[in-house]
Short mmCIF file of C-alpha atoms in Angstrom, two decimals:
data_model
loop_
_atom_site.label_atom_id
_atom_site.label_comp_id
_atom_site.label_asym_id
_atom_site.label_seq_id
_atom_site.Cartn_x
_atom_site.Cartn_y
_atom_site.Cartn_z
CA MET E 302 -27.11 28.47 8.87
CA THR E 303 -27.28 25.16 7.04
CA THR E 304 -24.80 22.89 5.28
CA ALA E 305 -25.46 19.97 2.92
CA ASP E 306 -25.11 16.38 4.11
CA SER E 307 -22.93 14.90 1.39
CA HIS E 308 -24.56 11.45 1.52
CA ASN E 309 -28.29 12.00 1.73
CA GLY E 310 -28.37 15.52 0.31
CA ARG E 311 -30.36 16.81 3.32
CA ARG E 312 -29.63 20.32 4.53
CA LEU E 313 -28.10 20.31 7.99
CA THR E 314 -28.43 22.95 10.66
CA ALA E 315 -25.19 24.04 12.35
CA ARG E 316 -26.15 21.83 15.27
CA GLY E 317 -26.92 18.89 12.97
CA ALA E 318 -23.58 19.33 11.20
CA LYS E 319 -21.82 19.33 14.56
CA THR E 320 -23.55 16.11 15.63
CA ARG E 321 -22.72 14.47 12.33
CA ALA E 322 -19.06 15.55 12.60
CA ARG E 323 -18.93 14.13 16.14
CA ILE E 324 -20.23 10.76 14.95
CA VAL E 325 -17.76 10.65 12.04
CA ALA E 326 -14.83 11.66 14.28
CA ALA E 327 -15.65 8.93 16.82
CA ALA E 328 -16.13 6.32 14.06
CA THR E 329 -12.84 7.37 12.42
CA ASP E 330 -10.87 6.85 15.64
CA LEU E 331 -12.53 3.52 16.43
CA MET E 332 -12.11 2.14 12.92
CA TYR E 333 -8.46 3.24 12.81
CA ILE E 334 -7.62 1.53 16.09
CA LYS E 335 -9.93 -1.50 16.03
CA GLY E 336 -10.52 -1.92 12.31
CA VAL E 337 -13.73 -1.40 10.32
CA GLY E 338 -15.03 -4.94 10.81
CA ALA E 339 -14.53 -4.94 14.57
CA THR E 340 -16.20 -1.55 15.14
CA THR E 341 -19.90 -1.69 16.06
CA LEU E 342 -22.48 1.09 15.82
CA ASP E 343 -23.07 0.71 19.57
CA GLU E 344 -19.42 1.57 20.19
CA VAL E 345 -19.70 4.60 17.89
CA LEU E 346 -22.78 5.71 19.85
CA ALA E 347 -20.96 5.33 23.16
CA ALA E 348 -17.81 7.11 21.96
CA SER E 349 -19.63 10.03 20.32
CA GLY E 350 -22.25 10.44 23.03
CA VAL E 351 -25.11 10.77 20.54
CA SER E 352 -28.42 8.90 20.60
CA LYS E 353 -29.34 6.05 18.28
CA SER E 354 -32.03 8.18 16.62
CA GLN E 355 -29.49 10.95 15.97
CA LEU E 356 -27.10 8.46 14.38
CA TYR E 357 -29.82 7.00 12.14
CA HIS E 358 -30.96 10.51 11.25
CA HIS E 359 -27.57 11.06 9.60
CA PHE E 360 -26.64 7.55 8.45
CA ASP E 361 -28.73 4.67 7.05
CA GLY E 362 -26.39 2.14 8.64
CA LYS E 363 -22.78 1.10 9.01
CA ASP E 364 -21.94 1.19 5.28
CA ALA E 365 -23.04 4.84 5.04
CA LEU E 366 -20.98 5.66 8.12
CA VAL E 367 -17.92 3.89 6.69
CA ARG E 368 -18.25 5.97 3.50
CA ALA E 369 -18.37 9.15 5.58
CA VAL E 370 -15.23 8.01 7.41
CA ILE E 371 -13.49 7.40 4.05
CA ASP E 372 -14.41 10.94 2.90
CA HIS E 373 -13.21 12.41 6.20
CA VAL E 374 -9.91 10.49 6.32
CA GLY E 375 -9.35 11.00 2.59
CA GLU E 376 -9.77 14.74 2.85
CA ARG E 377 -7.31 14.88 5.75
CA VAL E 378 -4.69 12.65 4.09
CA ILE E 379 -4.89 14.39 0.70
CA GLU E 380 -4.59 17.81 2.34
CA ARG E 381 -1.54 16.64 4.32
CA GLU E 382 0.06 15.07 1.23
CA ARG E 383 -0.67 18.08 -0.99
CA GLU E 384 1.12 20.22 1.53
CA ALA E 385 4.01 17.76 1.85
CA LEU E 386 4.47 16.94 -1.86
CA GLY E 387 3.00 19.90 -3.74
CA HIS E 388 6.30 21.73 -4.14
CA VAL E 389 8.82 18.87 -3.88
CA SER E 390 11.10 18.78 -6.91
CA THR E 391 14.21 16.94 -5.67
CA ILE E 392 15.07 13.43 -4.45
CA ARG E 393 16.15 15.06 -1.20
CA GLY E 394 12.63 16.53 -0.85
CA LEU E 395 11.15 13.06 -1.42
CA ARG E 396 13.40 11.69 1.31
CA ARG E 397 12.16 14.38 3.70
CA TRP E 398 8.59 13.32 2.87
CA ARG E 399 9.62 9.72 3.61
CA ASP E 400 11.27 10.74 6.91
CA ALA E 401 8.11 12.51 8.12
CA LEU E 402 5.87 9.51 7.36
CA VAL E 403 8.26 7.01 8.96
CA GLN E 404 8.84 9.24 11.98
CA ASN E 405 5.11 9.71 12.56
CA ASN E 406 4.48 6.01 12.27
CA ALA E 407 7.39 5.21 14.60
CA LEU E 408 5.69 7.15 17.39
CA ARG E 409 3.14 4.36 17.58
CA HIS E 410 5.63 1.56 16.76
CA GLY E 411 3.84 1.24 13.42
CA ALA E 412 0.88 -0.34 15.18
CA TYR E 413 -1.99 1.28 13.30
CA GLY E 414 -0.71 1.79 9.78
CA CYS E 415 -1.89 4.30 7.18
CA ALA E 416 -5.36 5.65 7.97
CA LEU E 417 -6.40 5.39 4.32
CA GLY E 418 -4.58 2.14 3.57
CA SER E 419 -6.15 0.40 6.58
CA LEU E 420 -9.60 1.32 5.28
CA ALA E 421 -8.63 0.01 1.83
CA THR E 422 -7.65 -3.43 3.16
CA GLU E 423 -10.95 -3.83 4.96
CA VAL E 424 -13.75 -2.36 2.88
CA SER E 425 -12.74 -3.19 -0.65
CA ASP E 426 -14.74 -6.39 -0.90
CA HIS E 427 -18.33 -5.78 0.00
CA ASP E 428 -19.05 -2.10 -0.70
CA ALA E 429 -18.54 -0.95 -4.30
CA LEU E 430 -19.16 2.74 -3.49
CA ALA E 431 -16.60 2.71 -0.68
CA ARG E 432 -14.14 0.91 -2.92
CA GLN E 433 -14.55 3.49 -5.71
CA ALA E 434 -14.14 6.38 -3.26
CA LEU E 435 -10.92 4.83 -1.95
CA SER E 436 -9.68 4.17 -5.47
CA GLN E 437 -10.20 7.85 -6.39
CA LEU E 438 -8.39 9.01 -3.26
CA PHE E 439 -5.40 6.78 -3.96
CA THR E 440 -5.37 7.97 -7.58
CA GLU E 441 -5.24 11.55 -6.29
CA TRP E 442 -2.42 10.73 -3.86
CA GLN E 443 -0.45 8.90 -6.59
CA GLY E 444 -1.04 11.93 -8.81
CA LEU E 445 0.80 14.07 -6.26
CA LEU E 446 3.74 11.63 -6.31
CA ALA E 447 3.69 11.53 -10.11
CA GLY E 448 3.83 15.36 -10.05
CA VAL E 449 7.03 15.21 -7.99
CA LEU E 450 8.53 12.69 -10.44
CA ARG E 451 7.58 14.87 -13.41
CA ARG E 452 9.32 17.83 -11.76
CA LEU E 453 12.38 15.57 -11.29
CA GLN E 454 12.18 14.83 -15.01
CA ASP E 455 11.92 18.54 -15.86
CA SER E 456 15.09 19.23 -13.91
CA GLY E 457 16.90 16.30 -15.54
CA ALA E 458 17.10 14.27 -12.30
CA LEU E 459 14.97 11.53 -13.87
CA PRO E 460 15.32 10.41 -17.51
CA PRO E 461 12.51 11.57 -19.84
CA GLU E 462 11.60 8.00 -20.83
CA ALA E 463 10.84 6.92 -17.24
CA SER E 464 7.11 6.29 -16.72
CA THR E 465 6.21 8.65 -13.86
CA ASP E 466 2.72 7.19 -13.37
CA GLN E 467 4.07 3.67 -13.10
CA LEU E 468 6.86 4.68 -10.72
CA ALA E 469 4.43 6.72 -8.59
CA THR E 470 2.14 3.68 -8.31
CA GLY E 471 5.10 1.45 -7.45
CA LEU E 472 6.22 3.91 -4.78
CA MET E 473 2.70 4.12 -3.33
CA ALA E 474 2.53 0.30 -3.18
CA ALA E 475 5.92 0.20 -1.42
CA LEU E 476 4.64 2.77 1.09
CA GLN E 477 1.34 1.01 1.72
CA GLY E 478 2.92 -2.44 1.86
CA GLY E 479 5.56 -1.03 4.19
CA TYR E 480 2.86 0.31 6.50
CA MET E 481 1.22 -3.13 6.56
CA LEU E 482 4.49 -4.96 7.30
CA ALA E 483 5.25 -2.46 10.09
CA GLN E 484 1.76 -2.93 11.50
CA THR E 485 2.24 -6.67 11.76
CA ALA E 486 5.81 -6.46 13.07
CA ARG E 487 4.90 -3.62 15.50
CA ASP E 488 8.12 -2.09 14.24
CA VAL E 489 8.57 0.65 11.67
CA THR E 490 11.80 -0.81 10.21
CA PRO E 491 10.25 -2.77 7.29
CA MET E 492 8.32 0.36 6.25
CA ALA E 493 11.51 2.42 6.23
CA THR E 494 13.35 -0.31 4.27
CA SER E 495 10.58 -0.66 1.72
CA ILE E 496 10.34 3.08 0.91
CA ASP E 497 14.15 3.45 0.94
CA MET E 498 14.53 0.62 -1.58
CA ALA E 499 11.85 2.14 -3.84
CA LEU E 500 13.44 5.60 -3.65
CA ALA E 501 16.90 4.10 -4.30
CA HIS E 502 15.55 2.53 -7.48
CA ILE E 503 14.05 5.84 -8.63
CA GLU E 504 17.34 7.57 -7.89
CA SER E 505 19.30 4.88 -9.75
CA LEU E 506 17.36 5.58 -12.96
CA SER E 507 19.14 8.90 -13.26
CA GLU E 508 22.54 7.23 -12.92
CA ARG E 509 22.23 5.02 -15.98
CA MET J 1089 -6.57 -17.84 8.97
CA ARG J 1090 -3.78 -20.17 9.98
CA THR J 1091 -4.70 -22.54 7.14
CA HIS J 1092 -4.35 -19.76 4.53
CA PHE J 1093 -0.94 -18.91 5.93
CA ALA J 1094 0.12 -22.57 5.87
CA GLU J 1095 -1.18 -23.10 2.35
CA VAL J 1096 0.56 -20.04 0.93
CA LEU J 1097 3.84 -20.97 2.63
CA ALA J 1098 3.62 -24.57 1.40
CA ARG J 1099 3.07 -23.40 -2.19
CA GLU J 1100 5.65 -20.64 -1.99
CA SER J 1101 8.40 -22.87 -0.62
CA VAL J 1102 7.94 -25.22 -3.59
CA CYS J 1103 7.52 -22.50 -6.25
CA LEU J 1104 10.29 -20.21 -5.04
CA ALA J 1105 12.73 -23.14 -4.71
CA GLY J 1106 12.25 -23.70 -8.45
CA VAL J 1107 13.11 -20.09 -9.36
CA THR J 1108 16.63 -20.29 -10.77
CA ASP J 1109 16.57 -17.70 -13.55
CA GLY J 1110 14.77 -14.58 -14.78
CA ALA J 1111 12.22 -16.53 -16.83
CA LYS J 1112 11.23 -18.67 -13.84
CA LEU J 1113 11.02 -15.55 -11.66
CA ALA J 1114 8.64 -14.05 -14.24
CA GLY J 1115 6.58 -17.26 -14.06
CA TRP J 1116 6.44 -17.05 -10.24
CA ARG J 1117 5.39 -13.43 -10.46
CA ARG J 1118 2.59 -14.14 -12.98
CA ARG J 1119 1.22 -16.90 -10.77
CA VAL J 1120 1.31 -14.80 -7.57
CA VAL J 1121 -0.41 -11.86 -9.32
CA GLU J 1122 -3.12 -14.24 -10.54
CA GLU J 1123 -3.57 -15.68 -7.04
CA LEU J 1124 -3.72 -12.23 -5.41
CA MET J 1125 -6.28 -11.02 -7.96
CA THR J 1126 -8.53 -14.02 -7.31
CA PRO J 1127 -11.07 -13.07 -4.63
CA ARG J 1128 -10.94 -15.32 -1.58
CA SER J 1129 -7.91 -17.27 -2.82
CA PRO J 1130 -5.61 -18.37 0.04
CA TYR J 1131 -3.20 -15.62 -1.09
CA ALA J 1132 -5.86 -12.89 -1.05
CA LEU J 1133 -7.13 -14.04 2.35
CA ALA J 1134 -3.63 -14.30 3.83
CA MET J 1135 -2.92 -10.65 2.88
CA ARG J 1136 -5.71 -9.32 5.09
CA LEU J 1137 -4.83 -7.60 8.31
CA THR J 1138 -7.13 -9.81 10.33
CA GLY J 1139 -6.49 -12.71 12.66
CA ASP J 1140 -3.81 -13.29 15.20
CA VAL J 1141 -0.91 -10.80 14.94
CA PRO J 1142 1.89 -13.21 16.03
CA ASP J 1143 0.65 -15.79 13.47
CA ARG J 1144 0.63 -13.15 10.74
CA ALA J 1145 4.07 -11.88 11.76
CA ASP J 1146 5.44 -15.43 11.63
CA PHE J 1147 3.83 -15.98 8.21
CA LEU J 1148 5.34 -12.78 6.78
CA ASP J 1149 8.77 -13.53 8.26
CA ARG J 1150 8.82 -16.96 6.69
CA TRP J 1151 7.60 -15.76 3.29
CA ARG J 1152 10.19 -12.96 3.35
CA GLU J 1153 12.90 -15.51 4.13
CA LEU J 1154 11.83 -17.68 1.17
CA ILE J 1155 11.91 -14.62 -1.12
CA ALA J 1156 15.31 -13.53 0.27
CA GLU J 1157 16.78 -17.00 -0.37
CA THR J 1158 15.51 -16.82 -3.95
CA VAL J 1159 16.88 -13.30 -4.49
CA ASP J 1160 20.24 -14.40 -3.06
CA ARG J 1161 20.32 -17.46 -5.36
CA LEU J 1162 19.50 -15.33 -8.41
CA LEU J 1163 22.17 -12.79 -7.50
CA ARG J 1164 24.79 -15.51 -7.05
CA SER J 1165 23.90 -17.03 -10.42
CA GLY J 1166 24.20 -13.59 -12.07
CA THR J 1167 20.51 -13.26 -12.99
CA THR J 1168 20.14 -9.49 -13.11
CA GLY J 1169 19.04 -6.95 -15.66
CA ASP J 1170 22.70 -6.40 -16.48
CA THR J 1171 22.05 -5.17 -19.99
CA HIS J 1172 20.22 -2.17 -18.58
CA PHE J 1173 22.93 -1.15 -16.17
CA SER J 1174 26.00 0.72 -17.19
CA SER J 1175 28.09 -1.44 -14.85
CA GLY J 1176 26.41 -4.76 -14.18
CA GLN J 1177 29.05 -6.11 -11.83
CA SER J 1178 29.01 -3.23 -9.35
CA ARG J 1179 25.23 -3.01 -9.60
CA ARG J 1180 24.82 -6.67 -8.66
CA ALA J 1181 27.11 -6.26 -5.69
CA ASP J 1182 24.92 -3.37 -4.54
CA VAL J 1183 21.74 -5.45 -4.31
CA ASP J 1184 20.92 -6.51 -0.76
CA ALA J 1185 18.88 -9.74 -0.81
CA GLN J 1186 17.21 -9.15 2.59
CA LYS J 1187 16.17 -5.58 1.82
CA THR J 1188 15.04 -6.51 -1.70
CA ALA J 1189 12.87 -9.24 -0.16
CA VAL J 1190 11.26 -6.66 2.17
CA LEU J 1191 10.44 -4.47 -0.84
CA ILE J 1192 9.05 -7.42 -2.83
CA LEU J 1193 6.82 -8.45 0.09
CA ALA J 1194 5.68 -4.84 0.58
CA ALA J 1195 4.98 -4.58 -3.17
CA LEU J 1196 2.84 -7.74 -3.02
CA HIS J 1197 0.95 -6.35 -0.01
CA GLY J 1198 0.54 -2.73 -1.07
CA GLY J 1199 0.15 -3.56 -4.77
CA SER J 1200 -2.62 -6.08 -4.16
CA THR J 1201 -4.50 -3.58 -1.95
CA LEU J 1202 -4.33 -0.93 -4.70
CA SER J 1203 -5.31 -3.51 -7.31
CA GLN J 1204 -8.25 -4.76 -5.28
CA ILE J 1205 -9.77 -1.30 -4.82
CA SER J 1206 -9.30 -0.46 -8.50
CA LYS J 1207 -10.25 -3.99 -9.69
CA ASP J 1208 -7.24 -3.83 -11.98
CA PRO J 1209 -3.96 -5.80 -11.80
CA TRP J 1210 -2.02 -2.78 -13.15
CA PRO J 1211 -1.01 -1.29 -9.75
CA LEU J 1212 0.22 -4.67 -8.48
CA ASN J 1213 2.26 -5.11 -11.65
CA ALA J 1214 3.64 -1.56 -11.36
CA ALA J 1215 4.65 -2.37 -7.76
CA LEU J 1216 6.39 -5.59 -8.82
CA ASP J 1217 8.12 -3.89 -11.77
CA LEU J 1218 9.75 -1.56 -9.29
CA ALA J 1219 10.52 -4.24 -6.68
CA LEU J 1220 11.92 -6.71 -9.24
CA ALA J 1221 13.86 -4.06 -11.17
CA PRO J 1222 17.22 -5.76 -10.40
CA PHE J 1223 15.85 -8.72 -12.39
CA ALA J 1224 14.45 -6.87 -15.38
CA ALA J 1225 13.32 -10.03 -17.22
CA ALA J 1226 10.52 -10.51 -14.66
CA GLU J 1227 8.64 -7.37 -15.69
CA GLY J 1228 4.92 -7.22 -16.34
CA ASN J 1229 3.48 -3.82 -17.30
CA CYS J 1230 6.40 -2.76 -19.44
CA PRO J 1231 9.06 -4.80 -21.22
CA ILE J 1232 11.99 -2.99 -19.62
CA ASP J 1233 12.46 -1.57 -16.17
CA ASN J 1234 9.75 1.06 -15.79
CA MET J 1235 10.61 2.76 -19.03
CA ASN J 1236 7.93 3.71 -21.53
CA PRO J 1237 7.82 1.35 -24.52
#
């Protein structure tokens, strides 16, 4: 059985796919905890237990590996968010979504931030392909939030003239900025405050 | 990294001290957006999650304090988007300067990250429209408070 390698188009055997997945999983963990810039290929080799030739068989270098990590993390985050937001149609549902994110981040005292947002702060400068992939992922995530806001509009909980795309982007920025403040403070409180303030504004629009 | 932090704080303490009404807040906002969208400006560099964590924490605390003082001053002087609220007085009393400052700082952080990956200032402006909603005159993407034109 073979599967396609999304980056070089080569067909992979089941064993090759497993090796590739092991490299990406190790790189994902290292880059999440240490940051993209501070993670070396030697560390990825050590953590995944694969040989240098195996790594270079799957990836041309660090940039290619970073792009694979973005795809991997993106898929995971979008799947989680689709499940969490796909059927939300009330402010209360949005608050439950907020509670889950804050609670999960609190387990680690906010130390590592959003898996996707952390990648965005580090790779946006030097790799246009990585930047575009991240931009598409965030657009997809914001689309899920905009969907919730449109359902709020349909039920009359949000006025029809409110710009759902703009509010969804503002809410995403509050979430991502909140993650970053929590990461620096090693305390989840600023993240909770930031999302709460953004949600309070959205809720207030229906009261006018 | 420390120099970027010091430079941003030096500029912000002067600029934010001069923000006494909605028009000046809009001017501050335009300048900060421009700085954040300029690659390798002290603002863009200071927003990165690199360098010493205690230094960065201190930088963010001090910037948040400067923003909170400004928000408090504007609230005391009555600079709010009163015309868009059904009851301006009670609305103003509801605004918490410290929490609003946290949201503004988060909007600057998160908004600039989204804007950098999309190479478009729109997300940063959308973030600030939401964060500065109590002061509707400081809007960027839309003339009034996140409503379609």
